[in-house]
Coordinates of C-alpha atoms and ligand atoms in Angstrom, one line a residue:
X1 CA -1.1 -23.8 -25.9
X2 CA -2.8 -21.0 -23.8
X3 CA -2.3 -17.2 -25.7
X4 CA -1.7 -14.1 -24.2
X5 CA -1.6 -10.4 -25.0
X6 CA -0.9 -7.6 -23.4
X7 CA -1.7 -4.3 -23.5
X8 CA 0.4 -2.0 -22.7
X9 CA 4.5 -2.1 -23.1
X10 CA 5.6 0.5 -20.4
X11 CA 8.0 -0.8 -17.4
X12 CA 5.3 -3.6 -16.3
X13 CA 5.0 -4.4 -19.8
X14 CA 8.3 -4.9 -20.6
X15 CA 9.4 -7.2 -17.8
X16 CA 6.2 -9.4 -18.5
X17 CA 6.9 -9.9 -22.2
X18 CA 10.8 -10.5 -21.1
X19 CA 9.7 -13.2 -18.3
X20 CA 7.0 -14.7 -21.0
X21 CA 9.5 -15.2 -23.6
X22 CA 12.9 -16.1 -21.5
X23 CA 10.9 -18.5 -19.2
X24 CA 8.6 -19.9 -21.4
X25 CA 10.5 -23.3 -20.7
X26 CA 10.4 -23.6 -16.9
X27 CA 6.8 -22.0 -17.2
X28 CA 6.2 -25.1 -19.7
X29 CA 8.0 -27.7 -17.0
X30 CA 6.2 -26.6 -13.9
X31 CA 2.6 -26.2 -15.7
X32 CA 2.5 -28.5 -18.2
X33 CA 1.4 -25.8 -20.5
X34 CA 2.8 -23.7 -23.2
X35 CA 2.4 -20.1 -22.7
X36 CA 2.6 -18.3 -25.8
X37 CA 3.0 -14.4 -25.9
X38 CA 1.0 -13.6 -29.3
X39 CA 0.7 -10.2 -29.2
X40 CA 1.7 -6.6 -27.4
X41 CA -0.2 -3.3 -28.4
X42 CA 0.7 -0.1 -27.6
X43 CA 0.5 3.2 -28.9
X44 CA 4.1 3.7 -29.2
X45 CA 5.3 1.1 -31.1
X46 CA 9.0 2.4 -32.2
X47 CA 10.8 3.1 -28.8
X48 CA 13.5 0.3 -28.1
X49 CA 13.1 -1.2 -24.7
X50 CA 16.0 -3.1 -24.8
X51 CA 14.3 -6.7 -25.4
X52 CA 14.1 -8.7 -28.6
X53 CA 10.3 -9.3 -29.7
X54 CA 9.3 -12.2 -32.2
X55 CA 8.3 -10.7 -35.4
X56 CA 5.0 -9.1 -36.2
X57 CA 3.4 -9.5 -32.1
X58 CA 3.9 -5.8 -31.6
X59 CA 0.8 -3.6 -32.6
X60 CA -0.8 0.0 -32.4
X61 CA -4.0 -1.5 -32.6
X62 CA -5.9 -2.5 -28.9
X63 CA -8.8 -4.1 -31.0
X64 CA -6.1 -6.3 -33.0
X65 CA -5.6 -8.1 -29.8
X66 CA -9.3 -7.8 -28.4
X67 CA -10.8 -9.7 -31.3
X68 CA -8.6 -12.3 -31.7
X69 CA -10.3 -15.4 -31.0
X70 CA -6.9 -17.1 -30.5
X71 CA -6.3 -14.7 -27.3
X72 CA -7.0 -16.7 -24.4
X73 CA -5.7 -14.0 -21.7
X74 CA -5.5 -10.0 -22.1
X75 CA -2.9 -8.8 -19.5
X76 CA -3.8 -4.7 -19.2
X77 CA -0.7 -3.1 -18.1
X78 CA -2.1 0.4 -19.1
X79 CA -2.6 2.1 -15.8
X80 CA -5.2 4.7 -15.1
X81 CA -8.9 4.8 -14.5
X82 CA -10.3 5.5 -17.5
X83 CA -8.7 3.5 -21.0
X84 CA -7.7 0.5 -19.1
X85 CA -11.7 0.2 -17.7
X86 CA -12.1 0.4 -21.1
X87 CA -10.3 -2.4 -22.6
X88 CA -10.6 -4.7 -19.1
X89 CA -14.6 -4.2 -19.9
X90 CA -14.7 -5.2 -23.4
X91 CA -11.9 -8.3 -22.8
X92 CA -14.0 -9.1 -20.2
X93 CA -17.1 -8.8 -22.2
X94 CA -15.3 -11.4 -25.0
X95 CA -14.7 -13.6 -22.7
X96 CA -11.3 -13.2 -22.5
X97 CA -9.6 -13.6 -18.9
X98 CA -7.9 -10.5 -17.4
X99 CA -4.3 -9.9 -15.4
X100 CA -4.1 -6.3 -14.4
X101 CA -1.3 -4.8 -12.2
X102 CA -4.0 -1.9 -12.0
X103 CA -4.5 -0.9 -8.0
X104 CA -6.3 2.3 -8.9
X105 CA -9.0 1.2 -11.3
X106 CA -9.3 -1.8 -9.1
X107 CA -9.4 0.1 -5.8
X108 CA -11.9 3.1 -7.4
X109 CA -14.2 0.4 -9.6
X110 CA -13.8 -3.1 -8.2
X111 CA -16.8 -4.3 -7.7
X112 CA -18.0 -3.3 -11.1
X113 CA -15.2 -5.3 -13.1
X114 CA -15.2 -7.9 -10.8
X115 CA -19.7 -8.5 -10.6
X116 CA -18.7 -8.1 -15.3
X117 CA -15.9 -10.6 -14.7
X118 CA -18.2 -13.3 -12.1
X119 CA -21.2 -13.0 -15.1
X120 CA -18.9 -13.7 -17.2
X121 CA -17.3 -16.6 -15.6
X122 CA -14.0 -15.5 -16.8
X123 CA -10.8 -15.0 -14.1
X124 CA -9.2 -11.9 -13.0
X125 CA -5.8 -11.7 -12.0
X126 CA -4.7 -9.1 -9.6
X127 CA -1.5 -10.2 -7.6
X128 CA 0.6 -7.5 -9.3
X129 CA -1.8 -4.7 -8.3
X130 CA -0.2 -4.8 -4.2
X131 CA 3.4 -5.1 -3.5
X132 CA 4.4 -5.8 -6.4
X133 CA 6.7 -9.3 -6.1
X134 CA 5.4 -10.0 -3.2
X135 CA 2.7 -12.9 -3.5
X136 CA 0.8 -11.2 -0.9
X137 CA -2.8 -11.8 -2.8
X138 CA -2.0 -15.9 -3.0
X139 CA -1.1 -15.3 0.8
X140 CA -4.3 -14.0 1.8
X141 CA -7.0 -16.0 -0.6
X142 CA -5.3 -19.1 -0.7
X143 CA -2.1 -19.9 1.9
X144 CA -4.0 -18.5 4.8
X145 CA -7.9 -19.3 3.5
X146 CA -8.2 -21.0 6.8
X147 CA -8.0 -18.1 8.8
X148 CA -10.2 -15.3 10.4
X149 CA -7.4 -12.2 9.2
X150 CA -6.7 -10.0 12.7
X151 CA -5.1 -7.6 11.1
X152 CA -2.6 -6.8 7.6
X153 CA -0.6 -3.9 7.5
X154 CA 2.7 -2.9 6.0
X155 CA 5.0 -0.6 4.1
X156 CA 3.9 -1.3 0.7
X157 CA 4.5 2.0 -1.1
X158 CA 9.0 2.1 -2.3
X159 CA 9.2 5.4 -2.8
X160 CA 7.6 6.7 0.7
X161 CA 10.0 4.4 2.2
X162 CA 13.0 5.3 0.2
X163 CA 12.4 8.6 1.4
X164 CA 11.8 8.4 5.2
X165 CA 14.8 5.9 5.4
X166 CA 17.0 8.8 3.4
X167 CA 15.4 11.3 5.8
X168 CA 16.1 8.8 9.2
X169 CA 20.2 7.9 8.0
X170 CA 20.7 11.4 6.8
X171 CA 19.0 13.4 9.3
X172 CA 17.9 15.4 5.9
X173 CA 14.8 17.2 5.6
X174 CA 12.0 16.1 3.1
X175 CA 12.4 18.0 -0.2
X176 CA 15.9 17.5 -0.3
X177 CA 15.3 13.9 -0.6
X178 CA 12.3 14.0 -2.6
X179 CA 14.5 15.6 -5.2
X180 CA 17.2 13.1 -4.9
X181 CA 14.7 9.9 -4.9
X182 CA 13.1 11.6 -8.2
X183 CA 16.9 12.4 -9.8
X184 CA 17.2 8.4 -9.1
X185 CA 14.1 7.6 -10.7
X186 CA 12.3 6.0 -7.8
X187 CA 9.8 9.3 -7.6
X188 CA 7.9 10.4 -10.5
X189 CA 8.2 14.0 -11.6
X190 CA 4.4 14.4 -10.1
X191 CA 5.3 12.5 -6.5
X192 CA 1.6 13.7 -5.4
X193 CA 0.5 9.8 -5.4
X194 CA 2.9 8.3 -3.7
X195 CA 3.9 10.8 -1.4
X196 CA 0.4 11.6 -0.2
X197 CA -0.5 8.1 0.6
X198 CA -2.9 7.5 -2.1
X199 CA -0.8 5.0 -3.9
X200 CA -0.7 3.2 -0.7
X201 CA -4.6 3.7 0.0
X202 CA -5.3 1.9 -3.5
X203 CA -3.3 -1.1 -2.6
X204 CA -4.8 -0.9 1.5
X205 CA -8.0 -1.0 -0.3
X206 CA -7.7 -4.0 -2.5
X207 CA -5.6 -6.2 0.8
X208 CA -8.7 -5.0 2.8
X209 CA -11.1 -6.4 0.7
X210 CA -9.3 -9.8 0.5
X211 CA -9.9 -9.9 4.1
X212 CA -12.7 -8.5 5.3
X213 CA -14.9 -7.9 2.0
X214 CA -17.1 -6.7 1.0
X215 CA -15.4 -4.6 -1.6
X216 CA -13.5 -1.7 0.1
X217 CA -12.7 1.1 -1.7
X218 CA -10.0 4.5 -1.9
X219 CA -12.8 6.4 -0.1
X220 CA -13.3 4.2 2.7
X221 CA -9.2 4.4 3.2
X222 CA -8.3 7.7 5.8
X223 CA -5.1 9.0 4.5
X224 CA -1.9 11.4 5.5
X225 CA 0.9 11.4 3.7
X226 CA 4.7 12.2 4.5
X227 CA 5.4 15.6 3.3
X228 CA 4.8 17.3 6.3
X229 CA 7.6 14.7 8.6
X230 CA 10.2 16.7 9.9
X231 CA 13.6 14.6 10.7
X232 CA 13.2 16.3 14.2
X233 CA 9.9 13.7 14.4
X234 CA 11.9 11.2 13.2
X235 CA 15.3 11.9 15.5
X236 CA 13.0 11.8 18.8
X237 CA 11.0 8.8 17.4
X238 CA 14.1 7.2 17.3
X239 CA 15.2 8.5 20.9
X240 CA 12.3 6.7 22.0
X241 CA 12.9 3.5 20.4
X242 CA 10.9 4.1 16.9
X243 CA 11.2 3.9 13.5
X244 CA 9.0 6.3 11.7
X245 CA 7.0 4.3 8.4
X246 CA 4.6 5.0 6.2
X247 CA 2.3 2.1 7.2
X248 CA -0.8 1.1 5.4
X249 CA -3.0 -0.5 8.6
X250 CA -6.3 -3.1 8.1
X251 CA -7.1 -4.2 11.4
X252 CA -10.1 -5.8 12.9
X253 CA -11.5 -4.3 15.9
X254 CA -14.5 -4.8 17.9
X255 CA -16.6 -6.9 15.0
X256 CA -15.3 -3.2 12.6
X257 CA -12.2 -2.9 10.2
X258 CA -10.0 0.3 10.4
X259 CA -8.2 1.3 7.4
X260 CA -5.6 3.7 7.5
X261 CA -2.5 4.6 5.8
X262 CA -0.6 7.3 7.5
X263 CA 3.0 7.9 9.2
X264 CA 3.6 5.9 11.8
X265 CA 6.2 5.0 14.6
X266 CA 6.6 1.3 14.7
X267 CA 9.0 -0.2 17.6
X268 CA 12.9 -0.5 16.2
X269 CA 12.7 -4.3 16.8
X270 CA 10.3 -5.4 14.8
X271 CA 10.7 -6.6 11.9
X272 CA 8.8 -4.6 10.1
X273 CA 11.0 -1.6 10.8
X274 CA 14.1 -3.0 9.4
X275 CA 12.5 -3.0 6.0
X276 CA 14.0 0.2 4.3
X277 CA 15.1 1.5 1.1
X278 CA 12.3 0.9 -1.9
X279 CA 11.7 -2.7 -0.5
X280 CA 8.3 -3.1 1.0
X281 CA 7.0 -6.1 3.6
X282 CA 3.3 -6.6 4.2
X283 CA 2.1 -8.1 7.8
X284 CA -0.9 -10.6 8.2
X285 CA -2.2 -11.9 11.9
X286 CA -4.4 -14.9 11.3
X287 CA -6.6 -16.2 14.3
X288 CA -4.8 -19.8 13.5
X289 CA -1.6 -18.9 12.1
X290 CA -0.8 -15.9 14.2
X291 CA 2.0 -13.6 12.6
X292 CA 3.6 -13.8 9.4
X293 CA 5.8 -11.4 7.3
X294 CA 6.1 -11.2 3.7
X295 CA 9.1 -9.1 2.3
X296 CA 10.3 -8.2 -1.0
X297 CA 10.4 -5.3 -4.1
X298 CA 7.3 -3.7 -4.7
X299 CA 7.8 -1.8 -7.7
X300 CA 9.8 -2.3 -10.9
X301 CA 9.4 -3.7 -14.3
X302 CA 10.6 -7.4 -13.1
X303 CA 9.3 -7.9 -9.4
X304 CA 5.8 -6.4 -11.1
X305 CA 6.4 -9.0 -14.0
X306 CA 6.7 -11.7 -11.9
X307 CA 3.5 -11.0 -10.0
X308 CA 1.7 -10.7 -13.6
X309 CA 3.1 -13.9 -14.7
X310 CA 2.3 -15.7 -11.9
X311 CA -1.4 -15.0 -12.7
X312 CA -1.0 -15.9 -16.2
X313 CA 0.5 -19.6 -15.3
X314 CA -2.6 -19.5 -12.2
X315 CA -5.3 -18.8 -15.4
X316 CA -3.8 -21.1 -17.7
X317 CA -4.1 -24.0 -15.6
X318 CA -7.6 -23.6 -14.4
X319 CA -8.3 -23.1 -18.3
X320 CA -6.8 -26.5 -18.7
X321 CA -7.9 -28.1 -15.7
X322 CA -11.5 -26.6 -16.3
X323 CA -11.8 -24.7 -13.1
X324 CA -11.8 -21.2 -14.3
X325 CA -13.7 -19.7 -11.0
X326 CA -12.4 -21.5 -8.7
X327 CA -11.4 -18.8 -6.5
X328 CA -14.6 -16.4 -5.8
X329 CA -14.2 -13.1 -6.7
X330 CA -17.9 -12.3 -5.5
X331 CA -17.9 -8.4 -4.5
X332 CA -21.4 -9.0 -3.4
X333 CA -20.5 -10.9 -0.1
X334 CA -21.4 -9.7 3.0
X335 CA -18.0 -8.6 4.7
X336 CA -17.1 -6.6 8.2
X337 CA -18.5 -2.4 8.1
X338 CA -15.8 0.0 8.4
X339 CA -15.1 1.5 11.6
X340 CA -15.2 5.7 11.7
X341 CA -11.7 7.3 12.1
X342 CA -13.1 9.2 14.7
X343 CA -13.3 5.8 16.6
X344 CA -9.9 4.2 15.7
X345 CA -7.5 3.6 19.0
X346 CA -4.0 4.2 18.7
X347 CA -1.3 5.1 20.6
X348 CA -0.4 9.0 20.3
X349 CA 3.1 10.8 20.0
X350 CA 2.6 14.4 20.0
X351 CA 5.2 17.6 19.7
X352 CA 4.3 21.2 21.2
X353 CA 6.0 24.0 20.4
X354 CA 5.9 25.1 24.1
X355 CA 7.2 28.0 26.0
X356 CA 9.6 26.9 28.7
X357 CA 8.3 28.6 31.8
X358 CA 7.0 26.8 34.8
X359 CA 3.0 25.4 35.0
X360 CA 3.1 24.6 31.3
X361 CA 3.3 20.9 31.6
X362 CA 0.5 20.8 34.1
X363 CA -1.3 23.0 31.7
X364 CA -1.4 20.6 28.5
X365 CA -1.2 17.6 31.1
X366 CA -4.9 18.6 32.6
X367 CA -6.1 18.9 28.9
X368 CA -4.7 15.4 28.0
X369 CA -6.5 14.1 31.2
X370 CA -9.6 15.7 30.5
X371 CA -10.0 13.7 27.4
X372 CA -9.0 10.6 28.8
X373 CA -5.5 10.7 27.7
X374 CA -2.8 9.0 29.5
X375 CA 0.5 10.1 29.2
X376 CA 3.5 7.2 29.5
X377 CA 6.3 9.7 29.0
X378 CA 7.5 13.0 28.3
X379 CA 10.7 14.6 26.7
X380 CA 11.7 18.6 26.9
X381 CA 14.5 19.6 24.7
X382 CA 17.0 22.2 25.5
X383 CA 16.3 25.0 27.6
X384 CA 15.5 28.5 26.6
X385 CA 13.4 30.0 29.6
X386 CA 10.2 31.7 27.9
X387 CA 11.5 31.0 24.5
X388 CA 9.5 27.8 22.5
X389 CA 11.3 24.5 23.2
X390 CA 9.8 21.3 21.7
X391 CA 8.0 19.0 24.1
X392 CA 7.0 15.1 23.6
X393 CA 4.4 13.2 24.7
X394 CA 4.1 10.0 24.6
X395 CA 0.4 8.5 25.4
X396 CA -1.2 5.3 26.0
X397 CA -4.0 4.1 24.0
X398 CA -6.4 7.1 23.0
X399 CA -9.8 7.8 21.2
X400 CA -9.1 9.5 17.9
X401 CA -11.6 11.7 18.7
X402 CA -10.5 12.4 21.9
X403 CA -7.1 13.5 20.7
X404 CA -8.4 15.8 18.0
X405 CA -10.2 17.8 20.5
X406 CA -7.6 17.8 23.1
X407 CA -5.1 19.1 20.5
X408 CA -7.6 21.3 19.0
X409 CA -7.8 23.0 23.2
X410 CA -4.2 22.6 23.5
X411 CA -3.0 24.8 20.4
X412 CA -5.2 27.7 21.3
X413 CA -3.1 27.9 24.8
X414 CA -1.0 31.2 24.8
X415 CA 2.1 29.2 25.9
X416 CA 1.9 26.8 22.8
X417 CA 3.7 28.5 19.2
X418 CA 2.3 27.1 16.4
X419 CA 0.0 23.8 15.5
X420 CA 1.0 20.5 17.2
X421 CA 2.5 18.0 15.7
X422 CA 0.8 14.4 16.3
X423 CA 1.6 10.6 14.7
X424 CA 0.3 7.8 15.8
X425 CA 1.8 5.2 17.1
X426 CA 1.6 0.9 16.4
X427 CA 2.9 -1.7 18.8
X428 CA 0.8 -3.5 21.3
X429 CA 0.9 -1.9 24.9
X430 CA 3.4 -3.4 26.9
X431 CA 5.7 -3.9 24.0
X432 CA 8.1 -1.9 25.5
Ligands
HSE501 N1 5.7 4.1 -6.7 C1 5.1 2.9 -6.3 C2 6.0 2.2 -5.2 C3 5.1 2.0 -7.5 O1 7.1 2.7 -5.0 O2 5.6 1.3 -4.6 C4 4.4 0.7 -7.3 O3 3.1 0.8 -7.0

């Protein structure tokens, strides 16, 4: 019998203990083992969460659970950067393997729990920290081991998707629906994570360093959130064929990894962009397999659960099979250096506020060229001579750099009111 406790009975917590305990038996008939939940600590140990506990395994006490010999596996479902460390440190330190759902702590201090958990030749579970449901961790180290990774991105924040797909059917702006989304509960009162990308950035960092190493981390990530979209952007994405996402990009290019996670318009007919609501769907390009798509909930006490579980039945077997370590968790290899955001090539769609009056094309046109910019289309709306009217540009593959300058020369033009809106843009050249 292998013994687990966790730590930590929030939303994750709950659907953990209520897998644990209802599927004890097919967990038993596909491993061979028996998975016992012995104990649960938390600090509040009154509130009813709805699911029916064996007597006597709920407990205020973290230490009760961290000094049991009996405890084979500590599952830390606490969240945070600072506690959870904590008790991941000391389990870690009593040889006790770990399952965390934790992206932050993982994608702030990775390769310090990872280099405690490799000394201590003990196994840390992490599929729950990205995309929750989604086996995208077991995709990456194991199904597609054989390949050199090309690139992983994807939509794997709910709540940023929620609300640009809100914003896209309803044509609604974005604090309308950020107050709807947080009425339904799938924003928290404080969206700031989420809605600012760095939710997203965590997880980026953690898929990043599964496929390029060496350990990536939230300040290697560049980041924009979604506060700022307008559903004007997202009305003339979609007149040009687009869906605007929050996407979090890995890609390799030229012997360097990019990693970004900002808005982005995606072409309507991938796949990808047909992924709405809170589901998320994470990309990988593999130099053998070439593309693959992996779709499914991200969030939420069960999808999260299942993740976690997984682990647990992954850690019990190598504990019975004696091959605890069999998958490297090394934060010490030598991976691929990041590649500057200044250096990053994308494609570029921009929105001036222009003044409709002849020459002003050429105008931001010359500027565009000067940097190297090439345009592949261009949309005025409306017409109000010497009055601002919104005009779109579509470009080709730019510098970064490049386009922060030009922009920087374009919005001090007389004939352009206000700052310039800009989001890149994915799809391969040619797509379309
Ligand atoms: N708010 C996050 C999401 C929770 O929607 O993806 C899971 O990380």
């Amino acid at each position: 019998m292998i013994n687990v406790g966790i730590i930590g009975f929030g939303t994750v917590g709950t659907g953990t203990a209520s897998i644990l305990l209802n599927n004890r038996d097919i967990l038993r008939e596909r491993t061979g083992i028996d998975i016992n939940l012995r104990r649960i600590a938390d600090l509040d140990i009154k509130r009813d969460r709805g699911i029916k506990l064996p007597k006597g395994i709920l407990t205020a006490k973290t230490e009760e659970l961290l000094d049991d010999p009996d405890i084979h596996i500590v599952v830390e479902l606490i969240g945070g950067t600072t506690v959870a460390k904590d008790v991941i440190l000391k389990a870690i330190s009593k040889g006790k393997h770990v399952v965390t759902a934790n992206k932050a702590l993982l994608a702030t201090h990775g390769a310090e729990i990872f280099r405690a958990a490799g000394k201590q030749k003990v196994e840390l579970g992490f599929e729950a920290s990205v995309a929750g449901g989604i086996p995208i961790v077991k995709v990456i180290r194991e199904g597609l081991v054989a390949n050199r990774i090309r690139a992983v991105y994807g939509i794997i924040n709910g709540t940023t998707n929620y609300i640009l797909t809100k914003m896209t059917e309803e044509k609604a702006e974005f604090s309308e629906v950020l107050k709807e989304a947080q009425k339904l509960g799938y924003a928290e009162a404080d969206p700031t994570y989420d809605i600012e990308g760095i939710d997203s950035a965590h997880k980026l960092a953690i898929l990043a360093s599964l496929s390029y190493g060496p350990r990536f981390s939230i300040k290697d990530v560049y980041r924009e959130g979604i506060s700022w979209i307008s559903p004007m952007d997202i009305e003339f994405a979609r007149e040009l064929g687009y869906k605007l996402k929050l996407l979090a990009i890995a890609k390799e290019s030229d012997g360097k990894v990019e990693l970004r996670v900002h808005p982005t318009m995606v072409p309507e007919e991938y796949l990808i962009s047909k992924v709405d609501g809170v589901y998320n769907a994470v990309y990988v390009e593999g130099d053998a397999v070439g593309s693959t798509l992996y779709y499914g909930r991200g969030a939420g006490d069960m999808p999260t659960g299942s993740a976690v579980v997984s682990d647990i039945a992954d850690i019990a077997r190598n504990i019975v099979t004696n091959s605890v370590g069999r998958i490297s968790l090394d934060p010490s290899r030598k991976g691929k250096s990041l590649m500057k955001m200044d250096d990053v090539q994308s494609m570029y769609y921009f929105r001036f506020s222009a003044i409709d009056k002849p020459g002003v094309l050429s105008k931001i046109s010359g500027i565009l060229g000067k940097y190297n910019i090439s345009i592949v289309s261009v949309i005025q709306k409306g017409r109000h001579e010497g009055k601002a009217v919104p005009l779109v540009v579509l470009t080709h593959r730019a510098k970064e750099k490049n386009v922060l300058a030009a922009l920087k020369e374009i919005n001090r033009l007389s004939i352009v009111a206000g700052k310039s809106v800009f989001i890149r843009v994915e799809g391969k050249e040619g797509d379309r």
